[in-house]
Each structure stands twice: as C-alpha cells, then as structure tokens.
PDB file of C-alpha atoms in Angstrom:
ATOM      1  CA  MET A1473     -20.045 -14.114  -5.824  1.00 57.00           C
ATOM      2  CA  CYS A1474     -18.145 -11.766  -8.141  1.00 76.00           C
ATOM      3  CA  ILE A1475     -14.627 -10.931  -9.253  1.00 87.00           C
ATOM      4  CA  SER A1476     -12.613  -8.360  -7.309  1.00 84.00           C
ATOM      5  CA  THR A1477      -9.248  -6.760  -7.976  1.00 82.00           C
ATOM      6  CA  GLY A1478      -8.060  -7.490  -4.436  1.00 78.00           C
ATOM      7  CA  GLU A1479      -8.937  -9.729  -1.527  1.00 76.00           C
ATOM      8  CA  ALA A1480     -12.549  -9.190  -0.463  1.00 68.00           C
ATOM      9  CA  ALA A1481     -15.570 -10.925   1.010  1.00 69.00           C
ATOM     10  CA  PHE A1482     -18.963 -10.627  -0.702  1.00 70.00           C
ATOM     11  CA  SER A1483     -22.235 -11.944   0.679  1.00 72.00           C
ATOM     12  CA  GLY A1484     -25.972 -11.666   0.091  1.00 77.00           C
ATOM     13  CA  THR A1485     -25.603 -11.201  -3.663  1.00 86.00           C
ATOM     14  CA  ILE A1486     -28.718 -10.395  -5.709  1.00 92.00           C
ATOM     15  CA  LEU A1487     -28.459 -10.812  -9.494  1.00 94.00           C
ATOM     16  CA  TYR A1488     -31.233  -9.658 -11.826  1.00 97.00           C
ATOM     17  CA  CYS A1489     -31.704  -9.521 -15.576  1.00 97.00           C
ATOM     18  CA  GLY A1490     -34.904  -8.425 -17.273  1.00 97.00           C
ATOM     19  CA  ARG A1491     -35.953  -8.352 -20.924  1.00 97.00           C
ATOM     20  CA  GLN A1492     -38.398  -5.629 -21.900  1.00 96.00           C
ATOM     21  CA  HIS A1493     -39.612  -3.357 -24.642  1.00 96.00           C
ATOM     22  CA  HIS A1494     -38.876   0.190 -23.523  1.00 95.00           C
ATOM     23  CA  GLY A1495     -40.866   3.075 -24.946  1.00 92.00           C
ATOM     24  CA  GLU A1496     -37.759   5.052 -25.907  1.00 94.00           C
ATOM     25  CA  HIS A1497     -34.972   2.478 -26.264  1.00 95.00           C
ATOM     26  CA  GLY A1498     -36.790  -0.499 -27.779  1.00 95.00           C
ATOM     27  CA  LEU A1499     -35.919  -4.063 -26.819  1.00 97.00           C
ATOM     28  CA  ILE A1500     -33.397  -3.940 -23.980  1.00 97.00           C
ATOM     29  CA  HIS A1501     -32.037  -5.938 -21.076  1.00 98.00           C
ATOM     30  CA  VAL A1502     -31.772  -4.469 -17.583  1.00 97.00           C
ATOM     31  CA  LEU A1503     -29.080  -5.707 -15.196  1.00 97.00           C
ATOM     32  CA  GLY A1504     -29.326  -5.395 -11.437  1.00 95.00           C
ATOM     33  CA  TYR A1505     -26.501  -6.252  -9.044  1.00 93.00           C
ATOM     34  CA  GLN A1506     -26.151  -5.833  -5.296  1.00 88.00           C
ATOM     35  CA  ASN A1507     -24.177  -7.432  -2.481  1.00 81.00           C
ATOM     36  CA  THR A1508     -22.526  -6.738   0.852  1.00 73.00           C
ATOM     37  CA  ALA A1509     -18.814  -6.103   0.291  1.00 70.00           C
ATOM     38  CA  VAL A1510     -15.999  -6.175   2.816  1.00 67.00           C
ATOM     39  CA  ASN A1511     -12.654  -5.011   1.471  1.00 66.00           C
ATOM     40  CA  LEU A1512      -9.864  -7.233   2.858  1.00 70.00           C
ATOM     41  CA  ALA A1513      -7.138  -5.690   0.722  1.00 72.00           C
ATOM     42  CA  ASP A1514      -4.596  -3.245   2.143  1.00 73.00           C
ATOM     43  CA  GLY A1515      -5.793  -0.490  -0.176  1.00 79.00           C
ATOM     44  CA  PRO A1516      -8.701   0.339  -2.522  1.00 85.00           C
ATOM     45  CA  ASN A1517     -10.585  -2.423  -4.297  1.00 84.00           C
ATOM     46  CA  ALA A1518     -12.965  -2.918  -7.224  1.00 89.00           C
ATOM     47  CA  MET A1519     -15.482  -5.419  -8.509  1.00 89.00           C
ATOM     48  CA  LEU A1520     -15.594  -6.381 -12.178  1.00 93.00           C
ATOM     49  CA  LEU A1521     -18.672  -7.304 -14.198  1.00 94.00           C
ATOM     50  CA  HIS A1522     -18.816  -8.483 -17.817  1.00 95.00           C
ATOM     51  CA  VAL A1523     -21.928  -7.180 -19.570  1.00 96.00           C
ATOM     52  CA  PRO A1524     -23.023  -8.781 -22.871  1.00 95.00           C
ATOM     53  CA  THR A1525     -23.179  -5.608 -24.924  1.00 96.00           C
ATOM     54  CA  ARG A1526     -20.833  -3.608 -27.156  1.00 91.00           C
ATOM     55  CA  GLN A1527     -22.391  -0.253 -26.287  1.00 89.00           C
ATOM     56  CA  LEU A1528     -22.330   0.985 -22.710  1.00 95.00           C
ATOM     57  CA  THR A1529     -22.000   4.598 -21.578  1.00 95.00           C
ATOM     58  CA  PRO A1530     -22.704   6.524 -18.358  1.00 95.00           C
ATOM     59  CA  ARG A1531     -26.243   7.256 -19.572  1.00 96.00           C
ATOM     60  CA  HIS A1532     -27.059   3.538 -19.370  1.00 97.00           C
ATOM     61  CA  PHE A1533     -26.606   3.558 -15.581  1.00 96.00           C
ATOM     62  CA  LEU A1534     -29.799   4.110 -13.585  1.00 95.00           C
ATOM     63  CA  SER A1535     -29.889   5.951 -10.284  1.00 91.00           C
ATOM     64  CA  ALA A1536     -31.779   4.065  -7.583  1.00 87.00           C
ATOM     65  CA  GLY A1537     -32.365   7.333  -5.744  1.00 83.00           C
ATOM     66  CA  ARG A1538     -34.509   6.661  -2.676  1.00 81.00           C
ATOM     67  CA  SER A1539     -35.393   3.192  -4.009  1.00 84.00           C
ATOM     68  CA  GLY A1540     -32.306   1.443  -2.684  1.00 85.00           C
ATOM     69  CA  ASP A1541     -34.397  -1.626  -1.766  1.00 90.00           C
ATOM     70  CA  VAL A1542     -35.600  -2.286  -5.326  1.00 92.00           C
ATOM     71  CA  LEU A1543     -33.776  -5.623  -5.724  1.00 92.00           C
ATOM     72  CA  HIS A1544     -34.779  -6.730  -2.227  1.00 91.00           C
ATOM     73  CA  ARG A1545     -38.405  -6.089  -3.203  1.00 92.00           C
ATOM     74  CA  MET A1546     -37.924  -8.432  -6.171  1.00 93.00           C
ATOM     75  CA  VAL A1547     -36.518 -11.085  -3.849  1.00 93.00           C
ATOM     76  CA  ALA A1548     -39.478 -10.667  -1.513  1.00 92.00           C
ATOM     77  CA  ALA A1549     -41.821 -11.278  -4.425  1.00 91.00           C
ATOM     78  CA  VAL A1550     -40.328 -14.663  -5.241  1.00 88.00           C
ATOM     79  CA  ASP A1551     -41.784 -17.666  -3.417  1.00 55.00           C
ATOM     80  CA  VAL A1552     -39.190 -18.554  -0.803  1.00 50.00           C
ATOM     81  CA  ALA A1553     -40.549 -22.096  -0.773  1.00 37.00           C
ATOM     82  CA  ALA A1554     -38.948 -22.597  -4.187  1.00 50.00           C
ATOM     83  CA  ALA A1555     -35.614 -23.552  -2.615  1.00 43.00           C
ATOM     84  CA  ALA A1556     -32.393 -24.009  -4.508  1.00 40.00           C
ATOM     85  CA  ALA A1557     -32.512 -26.822  -7.028  1.00 43.00           C
ATOM     86  CA  ASP A1558     -30.276 -29.859  -6.528  1.00 43.00           C
ATOM     87  CA  ASP A1559     -29.016 -29.709 -10.100  1.00 51.00           C
ATOM     88  CA  ILE A1560     -28.223 -26.973 -12.586  1.00 55.00           C
ATOM     89  CA  VAL A1561     -28.029 -27.623 -16.314  1.00 57.00           C
ATOM     90  CA  TRP A1562     -24.638 -26.899 -17.957  1.00 53.00           C
ATOM     91  CA  MET A1563     -24.452 -25.529 -21.448  1.00 55.00           C
ATOM     92  CA  GLY A1564     -21.719 -25.922 -23.304  1.00 49.00           C
ATOM     93  CA  MET A1565     -20.422  -1.428 -33.441  1.00 45.00           C
ATOM     94  CA  GLU A1566     -16.777  -1.138 -33.665  1.00 45.00           C
ATOM     95  CA  PRO A1567     -14.701  -1.339 -30.482  1.00 44.00           C
ATOM     96  CA  ARG A1568     -14.154   1.960 -28.705  1.00 49.00           C
ATOM     97  CA  ALA A1569     -10.560   3.086 -28.293  1.00 48.00           C
ATOM     98  CA  VAL A1570     -11.050   4.862 -24.967  1.00 81.00           C
ATOM     99  CA  VAL A1571     -12.003   3.895 -21.429  1.00 94.00           C
ATOM    100  CA  GLN A1572     -14.955   5.843 -20.035  1.00 96.00           C
ATOM    101  CA  VAL A1573     -14.525   6.937 -16.408  1.00 96.00           C
ATOM    102  CA  PHE A1574     -17.280   8.463 -14.260  1.00 95.00           C
ATOM    103  CA  ASP A1575     -18.744   8.465 -10.743  1.00 93.00           C
ATOM    104  CA  HIS A1576     -21.924   6.522  -9.935  1.00 91.00           C
ATOM    105  CA  ASP A1577     -23.239   6.211  -6.381  1.00 87.00           C
ATOM    106  CA  VAL A1578     -20.208   5.321  -4.189  1.00 84.00           C
ATOM    107  CA  TYR A1579     -18.200   3.969  -7.132  1.00 89.00           C
ATOM    108  CA  THR A1580     -15.830   5.370  -9.690  1.00 93.00           C
ATOM    109  CA  VAL A1581     -16.729   3.294 -12.753  1.00 95.00           C
ATOM    110  CA  LEU A1582     -14.544   2.414 -15.726  1.00 96.00           C
ATOM    111  CA  LEU A1583     -16.134   1.053 -18.918  1.00 97.00           C
ATOM    112  CA  ALA A1584     -13.963  -0.689 -21.501  1.00 95.00           C
ATOM    113  CA  ASP A1585     -14.579  -3.024 -24.426  1.00 92.00           C
ATOM    114  CA  ASP A1586     -10.840  -3.818 -24.312  1.00 93.00           C
ATOM    115  CA  PRO A1587      -9.971  -4.564 -20.659  1.00 94.00           C
ATOM    116  CA  THR A1588      -6.236  -4.405 -21.364  1.00 94.00           C
ATOM    117  CA  SER A1589      -6.657  -0.647 -21.931  1.00 95.00           C
ATOM    118  CA  ILE A1590      -7.916  -0.073 -18.365  1.00 95.00           C
ATOM    119  CA  PRO A1591      -4.542   0.421 -16.586  1.00 94.00           C
ATOM    120  CA  ALA A1592      -3.759   3.492 -18.705  1.00 94.00           C
ATOM    121  CA  ALA A1593      -6.989   5.124 -17.460  1.00 95.00           C
ATOM    122  CA  LEU A1594      -6.565   4.420 -13.738  1.00 94.00           C
ATOM    123  CA  TRP A1595      -5.007   7.834 -13.126  1.00 94.00           C
ATOM    124  CA  GLN A1596      -8.534   9.254 -13.509  1.00 95.00           C
ATOM    125  CA  VAL A1597      -9.724   7.295 -10.449  1.00 94.00           C
ATOM    126  CA  PRO A1598      -9.368   9.149  -7.108  1.00 92.00           C
ATOM    127  CA  PRO A1599      -6.406   7.742  -5.123  1.00 91.00           C
ATOM    128  CA  GLN A1600      -8.628   6.504  -2.281  1.00 89.00           C
ATOM    129  CA  ARG A1601     -10.527   4.307  -4.784  1.00 90.00           C
ATOM    130  CA  ARG A1602      -7.728   3.427  -7.199  1.00 91.00           C
ATOM    131  CA  PRO A1603      -7.129  -0.365  -7.132  1.00 91.00           C
ATOM    132  CA  ASP A1604      -4.141  -2.414  -8.197  1.00 89.00           C
ATOM    133  CA  LEU A1605      -5.080  -4.447 -11.268  1.00 91.00           C
ATOM    134  CA  ASP A1606      -3.404  -7.750 -12.064  1.00 91.00           C
ATOM    135  CA  PRO A1607      -2.647  -7.915 -15.817  1.00 92.00           C
ATOM    136  CA  GLU A1608      -3.535 -11.626 -15.706  1.00 93.00           C
ATOM    137  CA  LEU A1609      -7.101 -10.757 -14.708  1.00 94.00           C
ATOM    138  CA  LEU A1610      -7.494  -8.220 -17.527  1.00 94.00           C
ATOM    139  CA  HIS A1611      -6.112 -10.662 -20.089  1.00 95.00           C
ATOM    140  CA  PHE A1612      -8.622 -13.248 -18.817  1.00 95.00           C
ATOM    141  CA  TYR A1613     -11.497 -10.912 -19.695  1.00 94.00           C
ATOM    142  CA  ALA A1614      -9.986 -10.029 -23.068  1.00 94.00           C
ATOM    143  CA  GLU A1615      -9.647 -13.719 -23.903  1.00 94.00           C
ATOM    144  CA  HIS A1616     -13.017 -14.997 -22.663  1.00 94.00           C
ATOM    145  CA  PHE A1617     -15.343 -12.015 -23.218  1.00 94.00           C
ATOM    146  CA  PRO A1618     -14.106 -10.226 -26.363  1.00 90.00           C
ATOM    147  CA  ASP A1619     -17.542  -8.870 -27.326  1.00 92.00           C
ATOM    148  CA  HIS A1620     -18.532  -7.706 -23.840  1.00 95.00           C
ATOM    149  CA  THR A1621     -18.165  -4.380 -22.083  1.00 96.00           C
ATOM    150  CA  ILE A1622     -16.151  -4.729 -18.875  1.00 96.00           C
ATOM    151  CA  VAL A1623     -17.413  -2.683 -15.932  1.00 96.00           C
ATOM    152  CA  VAL A1624     -14.940  -1.920 -13.119  1.00 95.00           C
ATOM    153  CA  CYS A1625     -16.578  -0.458  -9.992  1.00 92.00           C
ATOM    154  CA  CYS A1626     -13.860   1.045  -7.774  1.00 92.00           C
ATOM    155  CA  PHE A1627     -14.582   1.578  -4.085  1.00 85.00           C
ATOM    156  CA  ASP A1628     -12.954   2.087  -0.719  1.00 81.00           C
ATOM    157  CA  ASN A1629     -13.889   0.106   2.352  1.00 67.00           C
ATOM    158  CA  ALA A1630     -15.871   2.877   4.060  1.00 64.00           C
ATOM    159  CA  GLU A1631     -18.079   3.488   1.025  1.00 64.00           C
ATOM    160  CA  ALA A1632     -18.727  -0.134   0.024  1.00 61.00           C
ATOM    161  CA  ARG A1633     -21.307  -0.778   2.745  1.00 63.00           C
ATOM    162  CA  ARG A1634     -23.364   2.240   1.667  1.00 66.00           C
ATOM    163  CA  ALA A1635     -23.667   1.192  -1.970  1.00 74.00           C
ATOM    164  CA  LYS A1636     -27.106   1.146  -3.555  1.00 84.00           C
ATOM    165  CA  PRO A1637     -27.974  -1.491  -6.144  1.00 88.00           C
ATOM    166  CA  LEU A1638     -26.160  -1.185  -9.440  1.00 92.00           C
ATOM    167  CA  LEU A1639     -28.799  -0.858 -12.182  1.00 96.00           C
ATOM    168  CA  LEU A1640     -28.114  -0.417 -15.884  1.00 97.00           C
ATOM    169  CA  TRP A1641     -29.793  -1.056 -19.214  1.00 97.00           C
ATOM    170  CA  TYR A1642     -28.200  -2.089 -22.492  1.00 97.00           C
ATOM    171  CA  GLN A1643     -28.759  -3.372 -26.001  1.00 96.00           C
ATOM    172  CA  PRO A1644     -27.830  -7.075 -25.606  1.00 97.00           C
ATOM    173  CA  LEU A1645     -25.669  -9.154 -27.906  1.00 95.00           C
ATOM    174  CA  ASP A1646     -28.441 -11.790 -27.884  1.00 96.00           C
ATOM    175  CA  PRO A1647     -31.922 -10.435 -27.013  1.00 96.00           C
ATOM    176  CA  ASP A1648     -33.218 -13.959 -26.360  1.00 97.00           C
ATOM    177  CA  ARG A1649     -30.550 -14.993 -23.864  1.00 97.00           C
ATOM    178  CA  MET A1650     -30.433 -13.407 -20.377  1.00 96.00           C
ATOM    179  CA  THR A1651     -27.166 -13.848 -18.476  1.00 96.00           C
ATOM    180  CA  VAL A1652     -26.038 -12.414 -15.145  1.00 96.00           C
ATOM    181  CA  PRO A1653     -22.328 -12.285 -14.198  1.00 94.00           C
ATOM    182  CA  ALA A1654     -21.509 -14.659 -11.336  1.00 93.00           C
ATOM    183  CA  LEU A1655     -17.926 -15.760 -11.939  1.00 94.00           C
ATOM    184  CA  ASP A1656     -16.094 -15.948  -8.636  1.00 91.00           C
ATOM    185  CA  SER A1657     -12.581 -14.839  -7.635  1.00 89.00           C
ATOM    186  CA  HIS A1658     -11.856 -12.643  -4.615  1.00 81.00           C
ATOM    187  CA  THR A1659      -8.064 -12.647  -4.727  1.00 83.00           C
ATOM    188  CA  GLY A1660      -7.399 -10.233  -7.586  1.00 84.00           C
ATOM    189  CA  LYS A1661      -6.350 -13.128  -9.836  1.00 89.00           C
ATOM    190  CA  ALA A1662      -8.188 -14.566 -12.833  1.00 91.00           C
ATOM    191  CA  PRO A1663     -10.960 -16.991 -11.827  1.00 92.00           C
ATOM    192  CA  ASP A1664     -10.312 -20.712 -11.859  1.00 92.00           C
ATOM    193  CA  LEU A1665     -12.860 -22.095 -14.310  1.00 92.00           C
ATOM    194  CA  ASP A1666     -12.305 -25.636 -13.028  1.00 91.00           C
ATOM    195  CA  ALA A1667     -13.026 -24.749  -9.396  1.00 92.00           C
ATOM    196  CA  ALA A1668     -16.159 -25.365  -7.344  1.00 92.00           C
ATOM    197  CA  VAL A1669     -17.044 -22.113  -5.575  1.00 91.00           C
ATOM    198  CA  PRO A1670     -19.372 -21.290  -2.664  1.00 88.00           C
ATOM    199  CA  VAL A1671     -22.586 -19.517  -3.679  1.00 88.00           C
ATOM    200  CA  ASP A1672     -24.800 -17.058  -1.823  1.00 86.00           C
ATOM    201  CA  HIS A1673     -27.038 -15.683  -4.572  1.00 88.00           C
ATOM    202  CA  TRP A1674     -30.571 -14.673  -5.320  1.00 93.00           C
ATOM    203  CA  VAL A1675     -30.901 -15.021  -9.102  1.00 96.00           C
ATOM    204  CA  LEU A1676     -33.879 -13.240 -10.675  1.00 97.00           C
ATOM    205  CA  PHE A1677     -35.178 -12.871 -14.237  1.00 98.00           C
ATOM    206  CA  SER A1678     -38.126 -11.123 -15.873  1.00 98.00           C
ATOM    207  CA  THR A1679     -39.869 -10.549 -19.197  1.00 98.00           C
ATOM    208  CA  ASP A1680     -42.677  -8.248 -20.259  1.00 97.00           C
ATOM    209  CA  GLU A1681     -44.030 -10.823 -22.732  1.00 97.00           C
ATOM    210  CA  GLY A1682     -45.419 -13.341 -20.238  1.00 94.00           C
ATOM    211  CA  PRO A1683     -49.158 -13.958 -19.684  1.00 93.00           C
ATOM    212  CA  ALA A1684     -51.075 -11.978 -17.060  1.00 91.00           C
ATOM    213  CA  ASP A1685     -50.420 -14.566 -14.341  1.00 92.00           C
ATOM    214  CA  TRP A1686     -46.697 -14.958 -15.104  1.00 95.00           C
ATOM    215  CA  GLY A1687     -44.198 -14.799 -12.231  1.00 94.00           C
ATOM    216  CA  ALA A1688     -44.384 -13.230  -8.792  1.00 94.00           C
ATOM    217  CA  PRO A1689     -45.707  -9.632  -8.749  1.00 95.00           C
ATOM    218  CA  VAL A1690     -43.300  -7.053  -7.330  1.00 95.00           C
ATOM    219  CA  GLU A1691     -44.568  -4.294  -5.038  1.00 93.00           C
ATOM    220  CA  TYR A1692     -42.503  -1.123  -5.342  1.00 92.00           C
ATOM    221  CA  SER A1693     -42.429   1.954  -3.145  1.00 86.00           C
ATOM    222  CA  GLY A1694     -44.995   4.578  -4.044  1.00 83.00           C
ATOM    223  CA  SER A1695     -42.243   7.212  -3.941  1.00 85.00           C
ATOM    224  CA  MET A1696     -40.243   5.575  -6.748  1.00 89.00           C
ATOM    225  CA  ARG A1697     -39.456   7.911  -9.628  1.00 90.00           C
ATOM    226  CA  HIS A1698     -41.414   7.192 -12.804  1.00 90.00           C
ATOM    227  CA  SER A1699     -38.221   7.320 -14.879  1.00 90.00           C
ATOM    228  CA  LEU A1700     -36.820   4.390 -12.856  1.00 93.00           C
ATOM    229  CA  ARG A1701     -40.085   2.451 -12.780  1.00 93.00           C
ATOM    230  CA  ASP A1702     -40.086   2.389 -16.602  1.00 95.00           C
ATOM    231  CA  PHE A1703     -37.079   0.045 -16.497  1.00 97.00           C
ATOM    232  CA  LEU A1704     -38.357  -2.351 -13.821  1.00 96.00           C
ATOM    233  CA  PRO A1705     -40.494  -5.506 -14.111  1.00 96.00           C
ATOM    234  CA  ALA A1706     -44.056  -6.087 -12.963  1.00 95.00           C
ATOM    235  CA  ALA A1707     -43.151  -9.659 -11.970  1.00 96.00           C
ATOM    236  CA  VAL A1708     -40.080 -11.873 -11.622  1.00 97.00           C
ATOM    237  CA  ILE A1709     -39.087 -15.511 -11.248  1.00 96.00           C
ATOM    238  CA  GLY A1710     -35.981 -16.793  -9.526  1.00 95.00           C
ATOM    239  CA  ARG A1711     -34.488 -18.744  -6.689  1.00 91.00           C
ATOM    240  CA  HIS A1712     -31.844 -18.704  -4.006  1.00 91.00           C
ATOM    241  CA  TYR A1713     -28.570 -20.593  -4.396  1.00 90.00           C
ATOM    242  CA  GLY A1714     -26.741 -20.976  -1.105  1.00 83.00           C
ATOM    243  CA  ASP A1715     -27.078 -22.852   2.182  1.00 77.00           C
ATOM    244  CA  GLY A1716     -23.379 -23.725   2.193  1.00 77.00           C
ATOM    245  CA  ARG A1717     -23.378 -25.421  -1.186  1.00 83.00           C
ATOM    246  CA  THR A1718     -20.865 -24.993  -3.987  1.00 91.00           C
ATOM    247  CA  LEU A1719     -21.254 -24.875  -7.768  1.00 91.00           C
ATOM    248  CA  PRO A1720     -18.783 -25.031 -10.642  1.00 92.00           C
ATOM    249  CA  ASN A1721     -17.497 -21.537 -11.372  1.00 93.00           C
ATOM    250  CA  GLY A1722     -19.617 -19.679 -13.933  1.00 94.00           C
ATOM    251  CA  ASP A1723     -22.478 -17.306 -14.679  1.00 95.00           C
ATOM    252  CA  PHE A1724     -26.250 -17.857 -14.554  1.00 95.00           C
ATOM    253  CA  THR A1725     -28.311 -17.797 -17.753  1.00 97.00           C
ATOM    254  CA  ILE A1726     -31.727 -18.613 -19.203  1.00 97.00           C
ATOM    255  CA  SER A1727     -33.217 -18.429 -22.694  1.00 97.00           C
ATOM    256  CA  HIS A1728     -36.254 -16.239 -23.251  1.00 97.00           C
ATOM    257  CA  GLY A1729     -38.287 -19.245 -24.350  1.00 96.00           C
ATOM    258  CA  ASP A1730     -37.542 -21.046 -21.083  1.00 97.00           C
ATOM    259  CA  LEU A1731     -38.184 -17.853 -19.142  1.00 97.00           C
ATOM    260  CA  LEU A1732     -41.677 -17.572 -20.597  1.00 97.00           C
ATOM    261  CA  ASP A1733     -42.441 -20.991 -19.091  1.00 95.00           C
ATOM    262  CA  GLY A1734     -41.965 -19.369 -15.678  1.00 93.00           C
ATOM    263  CA  ASP A1735     -39.936 -22.282 -14.292  1.00 92.00           C
ATOM    264  CA  PRO A1736     -36.754 -21.336 -12.373  1.00 92.00           C
ATOM    265  CA  ASP A1737     -35.530 -24.912 -12.856  1.00 92.00           C
ATOM    266  CA  ARG A1738     -34.661 -23.763 -16.401  1.00 94.00           C
ATOM    267  CA  ILE A1739     -31.900 -21.477 -15.067  1.00 95.00           C
ATOM    268  CA  GLU A1740     -28.545 -22.800 -16.253  1.00 95.00           C
ATOM    269  CA  ARG A1741     -24.965 -22.396 -15.089  1.00 93.00           C
ATOM    270  CA  LEU A1742     -22.759 -21.072 -17.909  1.00 93.00           C
ATOM    271  CA  ARG A1743     -18.998 -21.540 -18.121  1.00 89.00           C
ATOM    272  CA  PRO A1744     -17.224 -19.048 -20.412  1.00 86.00           C
ATOM    273  CA  SER A1745     -15.435 -20.456 -23.415  1.00 74.00           C
ATOM    274  CA  ARG A1746     -11.994 -19.464 -24.546  1.00 58.00           C
ATOM    275  CA  VAL A1747     -12.047 -17.179 -27.569  1.00 50.00           C
ATOM    276  CA  SER A1748      -9.039 -16.447 -29.755  1.00 42.00           C
ATOM    277  CA  GLY A1749      -8.910 -12.914 -31.057  1.00 42.00           C
ATOM    278  CA  ARG A1750     -11.529 -10.146 -30.850  1.00 44.00           C
ATOM    279  CA  SER A1751     -14.458  -9.712 -33.193  1.00 40.00           C
ATOM    280  CA  SER A1752     -15.303  -6.358 -34.684  1.00 36.00           C
TER     281      SER A1752
END
C-alpha cells in the first residue's frame, strides 16, 4: 500500500486528494495519507511518497492536532454500499540543490526533488529513525518521477502506531489531475511495475467546484482548528479497494472533469512511465 525502505506491513490505508481554491494560497491540492504500519526490518524504517509538485517545504505540512480522525471521518461519509469496482481504467521552479529535513508528528521527514541526494542528508535523521536506503530505490524515483518532490517519512517501530494522518498542501504540476501515491513495495527495493499487488485502500477525492448536492458530506469535530478546516473538503467521493483482491502496481488518479461528475467509477489506476533525464 506504499513503498518502504525496509521490510514492513501496511494495512488500512486511506488516500485522499482534494482540489480547492484557498483564500491565501490560491488553487491547491491537498494530500492526505494514513495507514497502520508494522516495521518488520531489523532497524529503523521509512515510507516514501512521490508528490506531483516542484515546491514543497515544511510549511506545506498540516498538523492534525486533536483531529487525528479526519481521514476516517471522510471514509465514514462515503457510502459503504459503493463497493470496489470490478474494473479500473488504465491510462497510459528550478530544482533545489538541498534536502530539507525536519520533524513532523512521529516522523523525521526528508524532502528532495532529486532523490539521489537523500543519502548525503541522512546524518541529520536521529539514529533511532535513520533507515538504510537502497540506491536502486532512489534511482527508480529519479527515473520515473523527475518533476516530483520525494517525501521520506522516517520512523521507528514504537512510534509508527501512534502516527496521525499525514496532511499537506501543494501547488500541483497539473491542477486538473488528482493523483494519490499507491505504488507498492515493502522490501526496500524498487517496485515491480509488472506485478499484481494486494490492495487495502480507501481512495477519496474532493473538489470545491461541485454543485450543492455533490459527494458525501463530511462531519468534522467541533473542536477542529479553523486553520486546518480551511484545507479540508465539505464533501468527498471515493471507494474501498480490498477484500483480498489484487491490482496491477500503480497509483490512483482522476481528472477534475470526471471528479465533477461525482462517479467513483471514473477513478483510474496509473502506472508510472519511464522518463529519461530531468526537466528544469
């Protein structure tokens, strides 16, 4: 349900991407990610996410505070009767020179537009969270996601179970295409793009441009901070992918036009393409 730097088991994954016009930041996407992680490696571990943006800094990460159930509330809003579909459609700033390292919730996070530069920054990660990184995995990201920011969330086994949802906003590469990272590899190696992988996902999307009756309304806690609520949707659509089934390895994506139709059958499975060289 994600990519890890060492052997791990992830379950109950919730993936969310919303498109909205924010009062301060303009047109943005908001990514939400949460799962239950069990570290099976001998030492520290990390999960990696590829975010379709060239600009990501610590200020883009949102604190869930006391609202650690925010993604579960989105899941609760979606009609459970809309079970997983039998078929999924397949569809075919200058780079920064430094890796940003900071603490967020239980993680030490590294942000890099060039993943091959990450090993040189690992000394900044506390030893109890510092993972071993396979160069093959980093070269995979450099080759397949040259315009993305790579997020490495380092954790130890004791802290992983206490993690709150990861929430962040960003200026997307394509405002009209929402994609959530779902590539799968739990061995520390690069993912096999030809493999069928087990899925255990809730996949959720939102837009603030739908009609009044669009999607399933989300009920949030009355104690939620206003600064967090400004980034969250009034309604979502989505569905669960699981029940022991497998899918070809890839991400989940939907166009904004299809999202406005409010039909989760329009969610597609996206396989990354190989890219030669990096764009500026």
